[in-house]
Short mmCIF file of C-alpha atoms in Angstrom, two decimals:
data_model
loop_
_atom_site.label_atom_id
_atom_site.label_comp_id
_atom_site.label_asym_id
_atom_site.label_seq_id
_atom_site.Cartn_x
_atom_site.Cartn_y
_atom_site.Cartn_z
CA MET L 1 98.95 61.32 100.11
CA GLU L 2 99.68 64.96 99.22
CA ASN L 3 96.13 65.32 97.91
CA GLN L 4 94.74 64.26 101.29
CA LYS L 5 96.54 67.18 102.95
CA VAL L 6 94.97 69.61 100.50
CA PHE L 7 91.52 68.07 100.91
CA ALA L 8 91.80 68.30 104.71
CA MET L 9 92.74 71.99 104.80
CA LYS L 10 90.02 74.23 106.13
CA LEU L 11 88.22 76.39 103.59
CA GLY L 12 88.63 79.24 106.08
CA LYS L 13 92.41 79.02 105.63
CA VAL L 14 92.44 78.75 101.82
CA TYR L 15 89.71 81.25 100.92
CA PRO L 16 91.51 84.33 102.33
CA LEU L 17 94.61 83.36 100.34
CA LEU L 18 92.58 83.28 97.12
CA VAL L 19 91.11 86.69 97.93
CA GLN L 20 94.51 88.14 98.85
CA LYS L 21 96.01 86.94 95.58
CA ALA L 22 93.30 88.71 93.62
CA GLU L 23 93.39 91.88 95.73
CA ARG L 24 97.18 92.21 95.36
CA LYS L 25 96.54 92.59 91.63
CA GLY L 26 93.72 95.12 92.00
CA ARG L 27 90.79 92.69 91.81
CA THR L 28 88.10 92.28 94.47
CA LYS L 29 86.71 89.71 96.90
CA ALA L 30 83.39 90.05 95.08
CA GLU L 31 85.05 88.92 91.84
CA VAL L 32 86.58 85.89 93.57
CA ASP L 33 83.15 85.04 94.99
CA GLU L 34 81.60 85.43 91.54
CA ILE L 35 84.05 82.90 90.14
CA ILE L 36 83.42 80.48 93.01
CA CYS L 37 79.65 80.79 92.54
CA TRP L 38 79.94 80.28 88.78
CA LEU L 39 82.17 77.24 89.19
CA THR L 40 80.47 75.46 92.10
CA GLY L 41 76.85 76.59 92.15
CA TYR L 42 77.11 77.98 95.67
CA ASP L 43 75.48 81.34 96.31
CA GLN L 44 77.04 83.97 98.56
CA ALA L 45 75.20 82.67 101.63
CA GLY L 46 76.37 79.15 100.82
CA ILE L 47 80.01 80.23 100.66
CA GLU L 48 79.72 82.14 103.93
CA GLY L 49 77.99 79.20 105.59
CA LYS L 50 80.79 76.84 104.57
CA LEU L 51 83.37 79.32 105.84
CA GLU L 52 81.62 79.64 109.20
CA SER L 53 81.09 75.91 109.65
CA GLY L 54 84.78 75.04 109.28
CA THR L 55 84.26 72.94 106.16
CA GLU L 56 87.30 71.19 104.75
CA TYR L 57 88.45 72.30 101.30
CA GLY L 58 87.81 68.89 99.73
CA ALA L 59 84.30 68.70 101.20
CA PHE L 60 83.55 72.19 99.88
CA PHE L 61 84.08 70.91 96.34
CA GLN L 62 82.44 67.50 96.92
CA GLU L 63 79.31 69.18 98.29
CA ALA L 64 79.13 71.81 95.54
CA PRO L 65 75.46 72.21 94.61
CA ALA L 66 75.95 72.47 90.84
CA TRP L 67 79.39 72.03 89.31
CA ASN L 68 79.47 74.11 86.13
CA PRO L 69 79.80 71.87 83.06
CA ARG L 70 81.78 74.63 81.31
CA ALA L 71 84.53 74.09 83.88
CA GLU L 72 85.79 71.36 81.54
CA LEU L 73 86.94 74.19 79.27
CA VAL L 74 89.44 75.38 81.91
CA THR L 75 92.91 74.44 80.73
CA GLY L 76 96.44 75.56 81.40
CA LYS L 77 99.08 75.29 84.08
CA VAL L 78 98.84 75.96 87.79
CA CYS L 79 102.09 75.53 89.72
CA GLY L 80 103.57 73.71 86.75
CA VAL L 81 100.72 71.19 86.54
CA ARG L 82 98.29 71.13 83.61
CA VAL L 83 94.75 71.33 84.98
CA GLU L 84 93.34 69.03 82.31
CA GLU L 85 95.90 66.33 83.13
CA VAL L 86 95.12 66.05 86.85
CA GLU L 87 93.75 62.53 87.31
CA ASP L 88 91.96 62.87 90.66
CA PRO L 89 88.58 64.50 89.88
CA LEU L 90 88.45 66.32 93.21
CA MET L 91 91.97 67.71 92.81
CA ARG L 92 91.12 68.73 89.25
CA ARG L 93 88.24 70.82 90.62
CA ILE L 94 90.53 72.47 93.14
CA ARG L 95 93.11 73.20 90.44
CA CYS L 96 90.36 74.59 88.25
CA LEU L 97 89.50 77.21 90.88
CA ASP L 98 93.20 78.01 91.30
CA LYS L 99 93.51 78.55 87.54
CA LEU L 100 90.47 80.83 87.42
CA VAL L 101 91.78 82.95 90.30
CA ASP L 102 95.15 83.12 88.50
CA GLU L 103 93.40 84.40 85.38
CA LEU L 104 91.51 86.97 87.45
CA SER L 105 94.75 88.12 89.05
CA LYS L 106 96.37 88.51 85.65
CA GLY L 107 93.65 90.93 84.59
CA ARG L 108 91.61 88.68 82.34
CA PRO L 109 88.04 89.95 81.85
CA MET L 110 85.37 88.14 83.86
CA GLU L 111 83.38 87.12 80.76
CA LYS L 112 86.44 85.26 79.44
CA ILE L 113 87.22 83.69 82.81
CA LYS L 114 83.71 82.28 82.98
CA ARG L 115 84.04 80.96 79.40
#
């Protein structure tokens, strides 16, 4: 049931939090967008369109134009949960983005984040 709450959150509520996390550590909104584009296949206009339309967070990932196959290489913990052990495929995708933004915030170079 907890997953359903996450899936139902509006992208417009979550996205600014991802950007704020990165910016607090000296990274930029453009870098967050680059990660999202790499991971999901959205372009900048696609992200902005989803933000404007009030898309739910789960739908944003379900409707991703081209999920990057290299995303399977994303491993590690986010909030004490190992990304690769998350059983729900949609939640795994969400955790994957969280992990990549964490890596960005910790100063990891973009070429290593994008594997």
